[in-house]
Amino acid sequence: MTTTVTATSPATETATSAAASAVSTTTRPVPVRPLTEIGADCSALARGAAVLGTGGGGDPYIGRLLAEAAVREHGAVPVVQVEDLPDDAVVLNVAMIGAPTVMVEKLPSGAQFAEAIRSLATHLGVTPTHVACIEVGGVNSTSPIVAAAELGLPLVDGDGMGRAFPEVQMVLPTLSGISATPMALADEKGNTAVFATVDNRWAERLARTATVEMGCSAITAQYAMSGAELKQSYVRGSLSLSVAIGEALVDARAANEDPVVAVAAVLGGTVVFEGKVADVERKTVTGFARGTARIAGSGSDTGLEAVLRFQNEHLLVEVAGSVRTTTPDLIVTLDAETGEPITTEGLRFGARVRIVTAPADPRWHTPAGLALAGPRYFGYDTPAVRHDGTVSEGEHA
């Protein structure tokens, strides 16, 4: 695989000169080959989805094992491109909701994913024609494979975010006026529940409360929509992009090339910092994994410190005390040598990491998108800062 590296990113409105010197290189995206089916080897997809998950979405290894077991039992899952969906298709989304840290001790069963979809379909009185990912990240990119395989349905090559976010309402379908509810929850004990709420923020509040009672993680089916609605609101090619990222990472290592630069190339992103994890503060609160990680710089970043702030996903990175990139753009931590993605629950003292930032779907940088998932929503007193260090255009609209 060929990667193209362009000029060093400029210093920006939010970065000090010291922080600007920590910026490595920007890259531009490489072509992505569309998927047609998902077979018994989901390693590339799971690895790439963990990158897009920006530290959240659950353990990609667990998701991969569940998906591969389902495909071995039920056969390959056909993949349909968003533009090829019939307008009258009935699409149901399935995902894990809760704190990713819980999966360290409490694993979901494969049957939960299909059960959540069956519960929602029964409540709606519909027969689903397709399964989709509401977010591309970790287990939430592979759990729909499990449901699709068991139900014998095709999977849509797209998702509702282009990354992962911690709350139910933080999806592009919300910006298109599509309701999250009716919404089904299923836990590992056999309990199911269906919510109907006045808006998507209330869906988050009630589902999160129920999830905490279910042990801080559950499986949800939500955002039932037609093919026409999905075409209007979804990010196209998310699963294909995940595979491209995963393959680029492995191919770069095999060719003795830099896997971190290879990942950044597929994302069209920027390598902004390199260092060693000096401290991680993390706790599970109200169904979220919240925390901060401090990275002591190495190499060209020696003497500098980066700070990552997360709520399931990485939401903000500071370099030398200045904001470098914020949500909604992607902030990804990769192993400095292997390029393997590291989730927020996987960050450990002493780990050597590099931080890559990359652009989000442009719709997130509208005023409505920033109100839904920008840094101020999460309590950070800063404008949204793009992956290249510039202030989001949505801040000026």
CSV table of C-alpha atoms in Angstrom, one decimal:
chain,number,residue,atom,x,y,z
A,1,MET,CA,0.0,0.0,0.0
A,2,THR,CA,1.2,3.5,-0.8
A,3,THR,CA,0.8,6.4,1.6
A,4,THR,CA,1.3,10.0,0.7
A,5,VAL,CA,2.7,12.4,3.2
A,6,THR,CA,2.2,16.1,2.7
A,7,ALA,CA,3.4,19.3,4.5
A,8,THR,CA,3.6,19.8,8.2
A,9,SER,CA,0.4,21.2,9.7
A,10,PRO,CA,0.5,25.0,10.4
A,11,ALA,CA,0.4,26.5,13.8
A,12,THR,CA,-3.1,27.4,14.8
A,13,GLU,CA,-5.3,29.8,16.7
A,14,THR,CA,-5.4,27.4,19.7
A,15,ALA,CA,-1.8,26.0,19.8
A,16,THR,CA,1.2,27.7,21.4
A,17,SER,CA,4.4,27.6,19.4
A,18,ALA,CA,5.6,24.7,21.5
A,19,ALA,CA,2.5,22.7,20.9
A,20,ALA,CA,2.7,23.5,17.2
A,21,SER,CA,6.2,22.0,17.0
A,22,ALA,CA,4.7,18.8,18.4
A,23,VAL,CA,2.6,18.3,15.3
A,24,SER,CA,4.0,15.7,13.0
A,25,THR,CA,2.6,15.3,9.5
A,26,THR,CA,-0.7,15.4,7.8
A,27,THR,CA,-1.7,12.8,5.2
A,28,ARG,CA,-4.4,12.5,2.6
A,29,PRO,CA,-6.9,9.5,2.3
A,30,VAL,CA,-6.2,6.6,0.0
A,31,PRO,CA,-8.9,4.8,-2.0
A,32,VAL,CA,-11.2,2.3,-0.2
A,33,ARG,CA,-12.5,-0.9,-1.8
A,34,PRO,CA,-16.3,-1.5,-1.1
A,35,LEU,CA,-17.1,-4.7,0.8
A,36,THR,CA,-19.6,-7.2,-0.6
A,37,GLU,CA,-19.6,-9.7,2.2
A,38,ILE,CA,-18.2,-10.5,5.6
A,39,GLY,CA,-16.6,-13.9,6.0
A,40,ALA,CA,-15.0,-15.8,8.9
A,41,ASP,CA,-12.0,-13.5,9.3
A,42,CYS,CA,-13.1,-10.2,10.8
A,43,SER,CA,-9.6,-9.2,12.0
A,44,ALA,CA,-9.1,-6.3,9.6
A,45,LEU,CA,-12.6,-5.0,10.2
A,46,ALA,CA,-12.3,-5.2,14.0
A,47,ARG,CA,-8.9,-3.6,14.0
A,48,GLY,CA,-9.9,-0.7,11.7
A,49,ALA,CA,-13.2,-0.1,13.6
A,50,ALA,CA,-11.2,0.2,16.9
A,51,VAL,CA,-9.3,3.0,15.2
A,52,LEU,CA,-12.5,4.8,14.1
A,53,GLY,CA,-14.0,4.1,17.6
A,54,THR,CA,-11.7,6.9,19.0
A,55,GLY,CA,-11.0,4.8,22.1
A,56,GLY,CA,-14.6,3.7,22.7
A,57,GLY,CA,-17.2,1.3,21.4
A,58,GLY,CA,-16.0,-1.7,23.4
A,59,ASP,CA,-13.3,-4.2,23.1
A,60,PRO,CA,-12.7,-5.0,19.4
A,61,TYR,CA,-11.2,-8.4,20.2
A,62,ILE,CA,-14.3,-9.6,21.9
A,63,GLY,CA,-16.5,-8.2,19.1
A,64,ARG,CA,-14.3,-10.0,16.6
A,65,LEU,CA,-14.6,-13.3,18.3
A,66,LEU,CA,-18.4,-13.0,18.6
A,67,ALA,CA,-18.7,-12.0,14.9
A,68,GLU,CA,-16.4,-14.8,13.6
A,69,ALA,CA,-18.3,-17.4,15.7
A,70,ALA,CA,-21.6,-16.3,14.3
A,71,VAL,CA,-20.3,-16.4,10.7
A,72,ARG,CA,-18.9,-19.8,11.2
A,73,GLU,CA,-22.2,-21.0,12.4
A,74,HIS,CA,-24.6,-19.2,10.0
A,75,GLY,CA,-22.4,-18.4,7.0
A,76,ALA,CA,-21.0,-15.2,5.4
A,77,VAL,CA,-23.0,-12.0,5.8
A,78,PRO,CA,-23.8,-10.1,2.6
A,79,VAL,CA,-23.0,-6.3,2.7
A,80,VAL,CA,-25.1,-3.8,0.9
A,81,GLN,CA,-23.9,-0.3,0.0
A,82,VAL,CA,-26.1,2.6,1.3
A,83,GLU,CA,-27.0,3.8,-2.2
A,84,ASP,CA,-28.2,0.3,-3.2
A,85,LEU,CA,-30.8,0.1,-0.4
A,86,PRO,CA,-34.4,0.2,-1.5
A,87,ASP,CA,-36.2,3.3,-0.2
A,88,ASP,CA,-38.8,1.0,1.5
A,89,ALA,CA,-36.2,-1.1,3.3
A,90,VAL,CA,-36.8,-1.7,7.0
A,91,VAL,CA,-33.5,-1.2,8.8
A,92,LEU,CA,-32.8,-1.8,12.5
A,93,ASN,CA,-29.6,-0.9,14.3
A,94,VAL,CA,-28.1,-2.9,17.1
A,95,ALA,CA,-25.3,-1.9,19.5
A,96,MET,CA,-23.9,-2.3,23.0
A,97,ILE,CA,-24.8,0.5,25.4
A,98,GLY,CA,-22.9,1.2,28.7
A,99,ALA,CA,-19.4,1.5,30.0
A,100,PRO,CA,-16.8,-0.4,27.9
A,101,THR,CA,-14.8,-1.1,31.0
A,102,VAL,CA,-17.6,-3.5,32.1
A,103,MET,CA,-16.8,-5.8,29.3
A,104,VAL,CA,-13.5,-6.7,31.0
A,105,GLU,CA,-15.6,-8.9,33.4
A,106,LYS,CA,-19.0,-9.1,31.8
A,107,LEU,CA,-19.2,-10.4,28.2
A,108,PRO,CA,-22.3,-10.1,26.1
A,109,SER,CA,-23.7,-13.3,24.6
A,110,GLY,CA,-24.2,-13.6,20.9
A,111,ALA,CA,-27.9,-14.2,21.3
A,112,GLN,CA,-28.4,-10.8,23.0
A,113,PHE,CA,-27.9,-8.9,19.7
A,114,ALA,CA,-30.5,-10.8,17.7
A,115,GLU,CA,-32.9,-10.8,20.7
A,116,ALA,CA,-32.8,-7.0,20.9
A,117,ILE,CA,-33.7,-6.8,17.2
A,118,ARG,CA,-36.5,-9.4,17.6
A,119,SER,CA,-37.9,-7.5,20.5
A,120,LEU,CA,-38.0,-4.2,18.7
A,121,ALA,CA,-39.4,-5.7,15.5
A,122,THR,CA,-42.2,-7.4,17.4
A,123,HIS,CA,-43.0,-4.1,19.2
A,124,LEU,CA,-43.1,-2.2,15.9
A,125,GLY,CA,-45.0,-5.0,14.0
A,126,VAL,CA,-42.4,-5.0,11.2
A,127,THR,CA,-40.2,-7.6,9.5
A,128,PRO,CA,-36.6,-6.1,9.2
A,129,THR,CA,-34.9,-6.4,5.9
A,130,HIS,CA,-31.5,-5.1,6.9
A,131,VAL,CA,-29.3,-4.7,10.0
A,132,ALA,CA,-27.0,-1.6,10.4
A,133,CYS,CA,-24.4,-0.2,12.8
A,134,ILE,CA,-25.4,2.9,14.7
A,135,GLU,CA,-21.7,3.6,15.3
A,136,VAL,CA,-18.5,2.3,13.9
A,137,GLY,CA,-16.2,1.4,16.8
A,138,GLY,CA,-15.0,-1.6,18.7
A,139,VAL,CA,-17.7,-4.1,19.5
A,140,ASN,CA,-20.4,-1.9,18.0
A,141,SER,CA,-19.0,-2.4,14.5
A,142,THR,CA,-19.0,-6.2,14.8
A,143,SER,CA,-22.1,-6.9,17.0
A,144,PRO,CA,-24.4,-6.1,14.0
A,145,ILE,CA,-22.5,-8.9,12.1
A,146,VAL,CA,-23.6,-11.3,14.9
A,147,ALA,CA,-27.2,-10.2,14.6
A,148,ALA,CA,-27.2,-10.2,10.8
A,149,ALA,CA,-25.7,-13.7,10.7
A,150,GLU,CA,-28.2,-15.2,13.2
A,151,LEU,CA,-31.2,-13.5,11.5
A,152,GLY,CA,-30.1,-14.2,8.0
A,153,LEU,CA,-30.2,-10.5,7.0
A,154,PRO,CA,-27.8,-8.3,5.0
A,155,LEU,CA,-25.7,-5.7,6.7
A,156,VAL,CA,-25.5,-2.1,5.6
A,157,ASP,CA,-22.0,-0.6,4.8
A,158,GLY,CA,-22.5,2.5,6.8
A,159,ASP,CA,-23.1,3.9,10.3
A,160,GLY,CA,-24.8,6.8,12.0
A,161,MET,CA,-21.6,8.7,13.2
A,162,GLY,CA,-18.5,7.9,11.2
A,163,ARG,CA,-16.8,7.3,14.6
A,164,ALA,CA,-18.1,6.5,18.1
A,165,PHE,CA,-19.8,8.8,20.6
A,166,PRO,CA,-20.9,8.0,24.2
A,167,GLU,CA,-24.6,9.0,24.1
A,168,VAL,CA,-27.6,7.6,22.3
A,169,GLN,CA,-28.7,10.9,20.7
A,170,MET,CA,-25.2,11.7,19.3
A,171,VAL,CA,-25.9,10.4,15.8
A,172,LEU,CA,-26.4,12.0,12.4
A,173,PRO,CA,-30.0,10.6,12.2
A,174,THR,CA,-30.8,12.9,15.2
A,175,LEU,CA,-29.8,15.9,13.0
A,176,SER,CA,-32.2,14.5,10.3
A,177,GLY,CA,-35.1,14.3,12.8
A,178,ILE,CA,-35.1,10.5,13.0
A,179,SER,CA,-36.3,9.1,16.4
A,180,ALA,CA,-34.1,6.7,18.4
A,181,THR,CA,-37.3,5.2,19.8
A,182,PRO,CA,-39.1,2.9,20.1
A,183,MET,CA,-35.9,1.4,21.4
A,184,ALA,CA,-35.3,-2.1,22.9
A,185,LEU,CA,-32.8,-3.2,25.5
A,186,ALA,CA,-31.8,-6.8,26.3
A,187,ASP,CA,-29.4,-8.0,29.1
A,188,GLU,CA,-27.6,-11.3,29.6
A,189,LYS,CA,-30.2,-12.5,32.1
A,190,GLY,CA,-33.0,-12.5,29.6
A,191,ASN,CA,-34.6,-9.2,30.5
A,192,THR,CA,-35.9,-7.0,27.7
A,193,ALA,CA,-37.5,-3.5,27.8
A,194,VAL,CA,-38.9,-1.2,25.1
A,195,PHE,CA,-38.8,2.6,25.5
A,196,ALA,CA,-40.8,5.3,23.7
A,197,THR,CA,-39.6,8.8,24.5
A,198,VAL,CA,-40.4,12.4,23.5
A,199,ASP,CA,-37.0,13.0,22.0
A,200,ASN,CA,-33.6,11.3,21.5
A,201,ARG,CA,-32.1,13.0,24.6
A,202,TRP,CA,-34.8,11.4,26.7
A,203,ALA,CA,-34.0,8.1,25.1
A,204,GLU,CA,-30.4,8.4,26.3
A,205,ARG,CA,-31.5,9.4,29.9
A,206,LEU,CA,-34.0,6.5,30.3
A,207,ALA,CA,-31.9,3.9,28.5
A,208,ARG,CA,-28.8,4.8,30.5
A,209,THR,CA,-30.7,4.5,33.8
A,210,ALA,CA,-32.0,1.0,32.8
A,211,THR,CA,-28.5,0.0,31.6
A,212,VAL,CA,-27.0,0.8,34.9
A,213,GLU,CA,-29.6,-1.4,36.6
A,214,MET,CA,-28.8,-4.1,34.0
A,215,GLY,CA,-25.2,-4.2,35.2
A,216,CYS,CA,-23.8,-1.1,33.3
A,217,SER,CA,-24.0,-2.8,29.9
A,218,ALA,CA,-26.8,-4.0,27.7
A,219,ILE,CA,-27.6,-4.6,24.1
A,220,THR,CA,-29.9,-2.1,22.3
A,221,ALA,CA,-31.9,-2.1,19.1
A,222,GLN,CA,-32.8,1.5,18.1
A,223,TYR,CA,-33.2,4.0,15.3
A,224,ALA,CA,-35.6,1.9,13.1
A,225,MET,CA,-35.7,3.6,9.8
A,226,SER,CA,-36.5,3.2,6.1
A,227,GLY,CA,-33.9,2.9,3.4
A,228,ALA,CA,-34.7,6.4,2.3
A,229,GLU,CA,-34.1,7.8,5.8
A,230,LEU,CA,-30.9,5.9,6.1
A,231,LYS,CA,-29.6,7.3,2.8
A,232,GLN,CA,-30.3,10.8,4.0
A,233,SER,CA,-28.6,10.5,7.4
A,234,TYR,CA,-25.9,7.8,7.4
A,235,VAL,CA,-22.1,7.9,6.8
A,236,ARG,CA,-21.4,5.7,3.8
A,237,GLY,CA,-18.8,3.0,3.5
A,238,SER,CA,-17.9,2.7,7.2
A,239,LEU,CA,-17.3,-1.0,7.3
A,240,SER,CA,-15.2,-0.9,4.1
A,241,LEU,CA,-13.2,1.9,5.6
A,242,SER,CA,-12.6,-0.2,8.7
A,243,VAL,CA,-11.2,-3.0,6.6
A,244,ALA,CA,-9.0,-0.6,4.7
A,245,ILE,CA,-7.6,0.8,7.9
A,246,GLY,CA,-7.0,-2.7,9.3
A,247,GLU,CA,-5.3,-4.0,6.2
A,248,ALA,CA,-3.1,-0.8,5.8
A,249,LEU,CA,-1.8,-1.3,9.4
A,250,VAL,CA,-0.9,-4.9,8.9
A,251,ASP,CA,0.5,-4.4,5.4
A,252,ALA,CA,2.7,-1.5,6.6
A,253,ARG,CA,4.2,-3.7,9.4
A,254,ALA,CA,4.8,-6.5,6.9
A,255,ALA,CA,6.7,-4.1,4.6
A,256,ASN,CA,8.7,-2.6,7.6
A,257,GLU,CA,6.9,0.7,7.1
A,258,ASP,CA,5.4,3.0,9.7
A,259,PRO,CA,2.0,1.6,10.6
A,260,VAL,CA,0.9,4.8,12.4
A,261,VAL,CA,1.6,6.8,9.3
A,262,ALA,CA,-0.3,4.2,7.2
A,263,VAL,CA,-3.4,4.5,9.4
A,264,ALA,CA,-3.2,8.3,9.3
A,265,ALA,CA,-3.0,8.1,5.5
A,266,VAL,CA,-6.3,6.1,5.2
A,267,LEU,CA,-8.0,8.5,7.6
A,268,GLY,CA,-6.6,11.7,6.0
A,269,GLY,CA,-5.4,12.5,9.5
A,270,THR,CA,-2.5,14.0,11.4
A,271,VAL,CA,0.1,12.5,13.8
A,272,VAL,CA,0.1,15.0,16.6
A,273,PHE,CA,2.1,13.5,19.5
A,274,GLU,CA,4.3,10.7,20.6
A,275,GLY,CA,5.1,9.7,24.1
A,276,LYS,CA,4.8,7.4,27.1
A,277,VAL,CA,1.6,7.1,29.3
A,278,ALA,CA,2.6,8.7,32.6
A,279,ASP,CA,-0.7,8.6,34.4
A,280,VAL,CA,-4.3,7.4,33.8
A,281,GLU,CA,-7.2,8.4,36.0
A,282,ARG,CA,-10.3,6.4,35.1
A,283,LYS,CA,-13.6,5.5,36.8
A,284,THR,CA,-17.0,4.2,35.8
A,285,VAL,CA,-19.7,6.8,36.6
A,286,THR,CA,-23.4,6.8,35.6
A,287,GLY,CA,-22.8,4.1,32.9
A,288,PHE,CA,-19.7,5.8,31.4
A,289,ALA,CA,-16.0,5.3,31.6
A,290,ARG,CA,-14.7,8.8,32.3
A,291,GLY,CA,-11.1,9.9,32.8
A,292,THR,CA,-7.9,11.6,31.9
A,293,ALA,CA,-4.6,10.3,30.6
A,294,ARG,CA,-1.3,12.2,30.7
A,295,ILE,CA,1.4,11.4,28.0
A,296,ALA,CA,5.0,12.4,28.6
A,297,GLY,CA,6.5,13.3,25.2
A,298,SER,CA,9.4,11.4,23.5
A,299,GLY,CA,11.3,11.8,20.3
A,300,SER,CA,10.6,15.2,18.8
A,301,ASP,CA,8.0,15.8,21.6
A,302,THR,CA,10.5,15.3,24.4
A,303,GLY,CA,9.8,17.8,27.2
A,304,LEU,CA,6.2,18.3,26.2
A,305,GLU,CA,3.1,16.7,27.7
A,306,ALA,CA,-0.2,15.7,26.1
A,307,VAL,CA,-3.4,15.3,28.0
A,308,LEU,CA,-6.3,13.1,26.8
A,309,ARG,CA,-9.8,13.6,28.2
A,310,PHE,CA,-12.4,10.9,27.6
A,311,GLN,CA,-15.9,9.8,28.3
A,312,ASN,CA,-15.9,6.3,26.8
A,313,GLU,CA,-14.3,8.0,23.7
A,314,HIS,CA,-11.5,10.5,23.5
A,315,LEU,CA,-13.0,14.0,23.4
A,316,LEU,CA,-10.1,16.4,23.7
A,317,VAL,CA,-6.4,16.4,23.5
A,318,GLU,CA,-4.1,19.1,24.8
A,319,VAL,CA,-0.5,19.5,23.9
A,320,ALA,CA,1.8,21.7,26.1
A,321,GLY,CA,-1.2,23.1,27.9
A,322,SER,CA,-3.1,24.2,24.7
A,323,VAL,CA,-6.1,22.5,23.1
A,324,ARG,CA,-4.9,20.7,20.0
A,325,THR,CA,-8.0,18.8,18.8
A,326,THR,CA,-11.5,18.3,20.2
A,327,THR,CA,-14.6,16.3,19.5
A,328,PRO,CA,-16.3,15.9,17.0
A,329,ASP,CA,-13.0,15.2,15.1
A,330,LEU,CA,-11.4,11.9,15.7
A,331,ILE,CA,-8.7,11.5,18.4
A,332,VAL,CA,-7.0,8.0,18.2
A,333,THR,CA,-4.3,6.5,20.4
A,334,LEU,CA,-2.1,3.9,18.7
A,335,ASP,CA,0.7,1.8,19.9
A,336,ALA,CA,3.8,3.7,18.9
A,337,GLU,CA,5.6,0.7,17.4
A,338,THR,CA,2.8,-1.7,16.1
A,339,GLY,CA,0.1,0.9,15.3
A,340,GLU,CA,-2.5,-1.2,17.1
A,341,PRO,CA,-5.4,0.9,18.4
A,342,ILE,CA,-5.7,1.3,22.2
A,343,THR,CA,-9.1,1.8,23.7
A,344,THR,CA,-9.6,4.1,26.7
A,345,GLU,CA,-10.0,1.1,29.0
A,346,GLY,CA,-6.8,-0.3,27.6
A,347,LEU,CA,-4.6,2.7,28.3
A,348,ARG,CA,-1.9,1.7,30.8
A,349,PHE,CA,1.0,3.4,32.6
A,350,GLY,CA,4.2,3.0,30.6
A,351,ALA,CA,2.6,2.3,27.3
A,352,ARG,CA,4.3,4.0,24.4
A,353,VAL,CA,1.7,5.7,22.2
A,354,ARG,CA,1.2,8.0,19.3
A,355,ILE,CA,-1.9,10.2,18.9
A,356,VAL,CA,-3.5,10.6,15.5
A,357,THR,CA,-6.3,13.1,14.8
A,358,ALA,CA,-8.6,12.9,11.8
A,359,PRO,CA,-11.6,14.7,10.3
A,360,ALA,CA,-15.1,13.8,11.2
A,361,ASP,CA,-18.1,13.8,8.8
A,362,PRO,CA,-18.6,17.5,7.8
A,363,ARG,CA,-22.2,17.4,9.2
A,364,TRP,CA,-20.7,17.3,12.7
A,365,HIS,CA,-19.2,20.7,12.1
A,366,THR,CA,-22.5,22.5,11.5
A,367,PRO,CA,-23.8,24.5,14.4
A,368,ALA,CA,-26.4,21.8,15.1
A,369,GLY,CA,-23.7,19.1,15.0
A,370,LEU,CA,-21.5,21.0,17.5
A,371,ALA,CA,-24.4,21.5,19.8
A,372,LEU,CA,-25.0,17.8,19.8
A,373,ALA,CA,-21.5,16.5,20.2
A,374,GLY,CA,-19.0,19.4,20.4
A,375,PRO,CA,-16.7,20.1,23.4
A,376,ARG,CA,-19.0,22.5,25.1
A,377,TYR,CA,-21.7,19.8,25.4
A,378,PHE,CA,-19.3,17.7,27.4
A,379,GLY,CA,-18.4,20.7,29.7
A,380,TYR,CA,-15.1,21.8,28.1
A,381,ASP,CA,-14.8,25.6,27.8
A,382,THR,CA,-13.3,25.7,24.4
A,383,PRO,CA,-14.5,26.0,20.8
A,384,ALA,CA,-14.3,22.9,18.6
A,385,VAL,CA,-10.9,22.5,17.2
A,386,ARG,CA,-10.3,20.5,14.0
A,387,HIS,CA,-7.8,17.7,13.4
A,388,ASP,CA,-5.5,20.2,11.7
A,389,GLY,CA,-5.6,22.6,14.7
A,390,THR,CA,-8.0,25.1,13.2
A,391,VAL,CA,-11.2,26.2,14.8
A,392,SER,CA,-14.3,24.4,13.4
A,393,GLU,CA,-16.2,26.3,10.7
A,394,GLY,CA,-19.4,25.6,12.7
A,395,GLU,CA,-18.2,27.9,15.4
A,396,HIS,CA,-18.3,30.8,13.0
A,397,ALA,CA,-21.7,30.0,11.3
